[in-house]
XYZ file of C-alpha atoms in Angstrom:
356
model
C 65.704 -117.072 -11.191
C 64.246 -113.625 -9.482
C 63.827 -112.355 -5.482
C 61.270 -110.695 -4.778
C 59.632 -109.557 -1.296
C 57.155 -111.519 -0.640
C 54.315 -108.781 -0.233
C 55.046 -107.643 -4.029
C 54.598 -109.334 -7.292
C 56.037 -108.209 -10.168
C 55.402 -108.344 -13.758
C 57.286 -108.260 -17.178
C 55.859 -107.032 -20.319
C 55.888 -109.930 -23.353
C 58.925 -107.741 -24.657
C 61.044 -108.073 -21.290
C 62.886 -111.468 -21.261
C 63.547 -110.742 -16.910
C 65.131 -109.058 -14.862
C 68.667 -108.037 -16.372
C 66.526 -107.073 -19.851
C 67.398 -103.062 -20.340
C 64.687 -101.068 -21.158
C 62.332 -103.211 -18.784
C 59.344 -102.340 -17.500
C 58.647 -103.164 -13.572
C 54.919 -102.701 -12.570
C 53.265 -104.367 -9.143
C 49.854 -105.451 -9.028
C 48.703 -102.958 -6.796
C 49.695 -100.524 -9.566
C 48.772 -101.890 -12.205
C 45.196 -101.634 -10.743
C 44.974 -98.056 -9.666
C 46.261 -97.346 -13.394
C 43.370 -99.544 -14.494
C 40.879 -97.056 -12.909
C 42.329 -94.329 -14.607
C 44.392 -95.418 -17.925
C 43.196 -94.366 -21.344
C 41.418 -96.413 -23.671
C 44.308 -97.540 -26.503
C 42.275 -97.723 -29.942
C 43.874 -100.022 -32.369
C 43.919 -99.087 -35.890
C 41.493 -100.977 -38.066
C 43.954 -101.253 -40.802
C 45.851 -103.908 -38.812
C 44.314 -106.980 -39.538
C 46.258 -108.879 -36.687
C 44.044 -106.839 -33.863
C 41.527 -108.218 -31.999
C 38.035 -107.017 -30.843
C 39.303 -104.216 -28.183
C 37.544 -102.906 -25.157
C 36.800 -99.622 -26.721
C 33.990 -101.486 -28.835
C 32.295 -101.428 -25.277
C 29.981 -97.897 -24.360
C 32.005 -95.742 -22.143
C 29.571 -95.810 -19.162
C 28.750 -99.093 -19.378
C 32.316 -100.442 -18.798
C 33.647 -97.520 -16.265
C 30.251 -98.580 -13.766
C 31.435 -102.669 -14.264
C 33.124 -101.575 -11.094
C 32.089 -102.495 -7.820
C 31.909 -99.899 -4.824
C 34.781 -101.690 -2.922
C 36.856 -102.199 -5.972
C 37.235 -98.445 -6.509
C 37.793 -97.255 -3.022
C 40.173 -99.884 -3.031
C 41.933 -98.439 -5.657
C 42.304 -95.074 -3.972
C 43.366 -96.943 -1.248
C 46.224 -97.472 -2.746
C 47.371 -93.778 -1.894
C 47.518 -94.695 1.812
C 50.769 -94.996 3.463
C 50.494 -97.348 6.619
C 53.712 -96.875 7.792
C 52.757 -93.437 9.132
C 49.522 -92.460 10.824
C 47.532 -89.067 11.709
C 46.476 -89.121 15.225
C 43.093 -88.378 16.318
C 41.858 -88.026 19.852
C 38.257 -88.154 20.421
C 36.057 -87.743 23.051
C 32.694 -89.438 22.304
C 30.699 -86.483 24.633
C 31.461 -84.268 21.502
C 32.730 -86.212 17.881
C 32.591 -83.174 16.220
C 35.229 -81.035 18.146
C 37.330 -83.725 17.957
C 37.242 -84.583 14.541
C 37.832 -80.076 13.614
C 41.036 -80.335 15.198
C 42.448 -83.532 14.252
C 41.206 -82.501 10.645
C 42.983 -79.018 11.053
C 45.797 -80.129 12.587
C 49.203 -79.063 10.415
C 50.761 -82.698 10.537
C 47.468 -83.971 8.846
C 47.903 -85.994 5.945
C 44.827 -88.308 4.172
C 47.080 -90.491 2.902
C 48.524 -91.602 6.209
C 46.631 -93.886 8.151
C 44.320 -92.793 10.979
C 45.035 -93.754 14.782
C 41.727 -93.225 16.958
C 42.202 -92.444 20.641
C 38.473 -92.803 21.766
C 38.536 -91.353 26.027
C 36.154 -92.245 28.059
C 33.680 -90.010 30.494
C 36.282 -89.530 32.621
C 39.247 -88.400 30.282
C 41.423 -91.899 30.461
C 42.388 -93.297 27.103
C 40.977 -96.461 26.375
C 43.925 -99.451 26.318
C 45.113 -100.421 23.767
C 45.875 -98.999 19.555
C 43.825 -98.434 17.002
C 43.457 -102.045 15.093
C 39.801 -100.532 12.844
C 37.170 -100.673 15.513
C 37.923 -97.160 17.137
C 38.559 -95.588 13.648
C 34.952 -97.093 12.292
C 33.195 -95.969 15.451
C 34.903 -92.413 15.217
C 34.516 -92.131 11.326
C 30.651 -93.866 11.806
C 29.772 -91.187 14.626
C 31.280 -88.549 12.199
C 29.030 -89.070 9.312
C 26.048 -88.747 11.884
C 27.281 -85.282 13.179
C 28.104 -84.080 9.704
C 24.370 -84.300 9.257
C 23.472 -82.078 12.259
C 25.686 -79.150 10.983
C 23.934 -75.791 10.066
C 25.642 -76.843 6.518
C 22.902 -79.020 5.424
C 19.255 -78.224 5.001
C 16.360 -80.615 4.145
C 14.678 -83.336 4.972
C 17.332 -85.491 7.623
C 17.791 -88.169 4.422
C 17.991 -86.154 2.145
C 20.411 -83.180 2.801
C 21.592 -80.333 0.418
C 23.913 -77.689 1.151
C 23.049 -74.164 2.293
C 25.167 -71.238 2.582
C 25.943 -70.052 5.401
C 28.833 -67.738 6.650
C 29.810 -68.375 9.374
C 30.608 -71.753 8.060
C 32.491 -70.080 5.029
C 34.324 -68.214 6.946
C 36.176 -71.418 9.446
C 35.738 -73.198 5.682
C 33.808 -75.781 7.067
C 32.372 -77.075 3.715
C 35.930 -77.872 2.307
C 36.241 -80.305 5.579
C 32.823 -81.679 5.426
C 33.780 -82.832 2.214
C 37.711 -83.781 3.170
C 35.320 -85.614 6.180
C 33.183 -87.477 3.496
C 36.223 -88.540 0.984
C 38.916 -89.808 3.987
C 35.782 -91.921 5.759
C 34.886 -93.484 2.659
C 38.277 -94.184 1.180
C 39.787 -95.011 4.609
C 37.093 -97.884 4.841
C 34.553 -95.856 6.916
C 30.804 -95.414 5.925
C 29.443 -92.473 3.500
C 27.327 -90.089 4.794
C 24.446 -91.438 3.081
C 22.091 -88.361 3.651
C 22.885 -86.579 0.442
C 20.255 -85.197 -1.643
C 20.105 -87.090 -5.372
C 20.039 -83.718 -6.739
C 23.090 -82.120 -4.880
C 25.030 -85.482 -5.762
C 24.212 -85.607 -9.353
C 25.037 -81.738 -9.379
C 28.281 -82.864 -7.952
C 29.463 -85.756 -10.271
C 28.357 -83.709 -13.636
C 25.152 -85.213 -14.034
C 22.337 -83.361 -15.636
C 19.218 -84.984 -13.716
C 16.873 -82.685 -10.986
C 14.341 -84.166 -9.499
C 13.635 -81.865 -6.270
C 9.862 -80.857 -5.535
C 7.968 -78.545 -3.485
C 8.108 -80.659 -0.096
C 12.254 -80.623 -0.631
C 11.413 -76.850 0.228
C 12.136 -76.059 4.720
C 11.110 -72.381 4.352
C 7.442 -72.166 4.595
C 6.569 -69.040 2.985
C 8.799 -70.228 0.159
C 7.316 -73.467 -0.351
C 3.576 -72.263 0.345
C 3.766 -69.831 -2.605
C 5.691 -72.314 -5.113
C 2.923 -74.812 -3.945
C 0.408 -72.016 -5.111
C 1.552 -71.195 -8.813
C 2.138 -75.183 -8.976
C -1.598 -75.357 -8.534
C -2.756 -72.100 -10.237
C -6.002 -73.289 -12.417
C -5.683 -70.262 -15.026
C -3.153 -67.721 -16.553
C -4.976 -64.922 -15.078
C -4.609 -66.459 -11.628
C -0.938 -67.328 -12.013
C -0.035 -63.752 -13.727
C -1.890 -62.596 -10.436
C 0.850 -64.982 -8.386
C 3.689 -63.701 -10.211
C 3.198 -60.269 -9.713
C 2.094 -60.510 -5.614
C 5.334 -62.517 -5.313
C 7.623 -60.538 -7.506
C 10.241 -59.795 -4.897
C 10.721 -63.854 -4.530
C 10.893 -64.354 -7.636
C 13.154 -61.409 -8.971
C 15.938 -62.514 -6.366
C 16.194 -65.336 -8.105
C 15.861 -63.267 -11.568
C 12.496 -65.966 -12.778
C 10.073 -62.723 -12.616
C 8.152 -62.484 -15.994
C 5.566 -61.999 -17.694
C 3.085 -65.859 -18.453
C 1.349 -66.217 -21.427
C 0.038 -69.765 -20.775
C -0.746 -71.521 -17.656
C 1.476 -74.400 -19.131
C 4.594 -71.656 -17.594
C 3.729 -72.652 -14.470
C 5.653 -75.666 -14.019
C 8.893 -74.266 -16.021
C 8.411 -71.858 -12.972
C 8.705 -73.899 -10.515
C 11.115 -76.125 -11.667
C 13.282 -73.578 -12.469
C 13.011 -71.075 -8.490
C 14.125 -74.966 -7.319
C 17.149 -75.120 -9.094
C 18.348 -71.803 -8.419
C 17.155 -71.928 -4.641
C 18.639 -75.620 -4.318
C 21.790 -75.452 -6.624
C 22.964 -71.728 -7.917
C 22.170 -69.784 -4.946
C 25.246 -72.182 -2.293
C 27.187 -72.405 -5.562
C 30.379 -70.765 -3.192
C 29.280 -73.472 -0.567
C 28.971 -76.132 -2.806
C 32.510 -75.349 -4.420
C 34.753 -75.447 -1.408
C 33.016 -79.098 -0.582
C 34.088 -80.343 -3.826
C 36.698 -79.037 -3.046
C 37.191 -81.272 0.220
C 35.988 -84.142 -1.821
C 38.891 -83.514 -4.070
C 40.985 -85.344 -1.418
C 42.662 -88.520 -2.432
C 40.797 -88.639 -5.743
C 37.194 -89.560 -4.206
C 35.980 -86.698 -6.397
C 37.552 -87.581 -9.513
C 36.227 -91.211 -9.035
C 33.024 -89.899 -8.439
C 32.802 -87.873 -11.369
C 34.169 -90.908 -13.673
C 31.943 -93.695 -11.531
C 28.525 -91.597 -10.376
C 26.487 -94.547 -10.725
C 28.314 -96.750 -8.482
C 29.495 -94.483 -5.904
C 26.251 -92.172 -5.485
C 24.649 -94.967 -2.952
C 27.462 -94.223 -0.613
C 26.519 -90.347 -0.698
C 22.370 -90.904 -0.515
C 19.941 -92.643 1.747
C 19.450 -96.094 0.567
C 16.312 -97.559 1.635
C 17.462 -101.332 2.024
C 15.930 -103.306 4.225
C 18.584 -105.053 6.919
C 18.206 -108.988 6.954
C 19.111 -110.848 9.437
C 22.191 -111.995 8.211
C 23.602 -108.938 8.152
C 22.277 -107.895 11.807
C 23.665 -110.835 12.748
C 27.226 -110.221 11.127
C 27.648 -106.326 12.651
C 29.206 -108.110 15.993
C 31.655 -110.527 16.829
C 30.735 -112.799 19.740
C 33.923 -112.724 22.610
C 33.348 -116.674 23.742
C 34.853 -118.482 27.074
C 37.446 -120.749 26.337
C 36.636 -123.732 24.840
C 35.255 -126.735 26.980
C 33.964 -124.406 29.644
C 30.724 -124.334 31.308
C 30.267 -120.811 30.667
C 30.987 -121.526 26.514
C 28.332 -123.690 26.581
C 25.855 -121.455 27.751
C 26.921 -118.321 25.346
C 26.462 -121.125 22.063
C 23.397 -121.515 22.907
C 22.522 -118.096 23.925
C 23.956 -117.646 20.669
C 21.699 -119.432 18.488
C 18.610 -117.464 21.019
C 20.110 -114.454 19.469
C 20.406 -115.653 15.891
C 16.599 -117.035 16.086
C 15.364 -113.255 17.743
C 16.614 -111.905 14.497
C 15.156 -114.383 11.986
C 12.175 -113.240 13.835
C 12.322 -109.809 13.730
C 12.913 -110.028 9.890
C 9.818 -111.806 9.660
């Protein structure tokens, strides 16, 4: 009979009769889940008559994306040591400052659990240790603060990285990537504001769907709009000459021979403006995303993990809203408890009315 720790289940291979068998391989359930995520696919010899149909008959992209977001992040979270903590001392009035101090601390390890102490307005620490609530609140507020940083540009729900010399010196791009990876793997939210083009490029995909409306620089946007709307090749050629300095900077100034070339010019310039001119910043951002192997998982499961990074315009239901809150009732049988339960039913009705 094998005695094991109650929290660890041990598996034996088919060729192993028990713990005493020499050469046996022990593998924990947790570790097997982890290796299933990254393990190579074994392909049997076609001449083996005893072989059965294997998983390699399934297209790779379909098989990889069968895992859910929660399953992928749970596998990544296996690296976290819950017996050790990295502590963050956070003031709600300045979330960013506390986060930067915590993430730059020499003793920080993303593989340790996160302990957050939130101070009130008078500077006193709130009572009690972090049982999950303070950590989730901190990570949620941190993702909102990240959206406001000058390293991002574009619409508030579809932000691209933009080169900022101060941020480069302070290595803020690396820090931002690390914050995002740590938040998602440690059970917090993703940023939900990165542009699909940025995430597609980072994850190694080829899609690019940016439009002139994504350009925040009014002068550049106006020029691109005029090129895009040019009705004849003569007008297009004049626009190319008038804006030669802008186009030469991107390397896209050339002689055009047909009006159909205008769309290619605009698309190429947009890709340079959003991606290529900010390549230094993007590479440091990717380096931060490598924390806890999140970037590797993103490149392997782009379809599953992209919704955690990009805005998803999903309608919030009454049930989801109700589940966000956990009521604290008075003692069972008390008069206050009866009133509180009645109030809860009114609250649920109110949410249903709002949903309707």
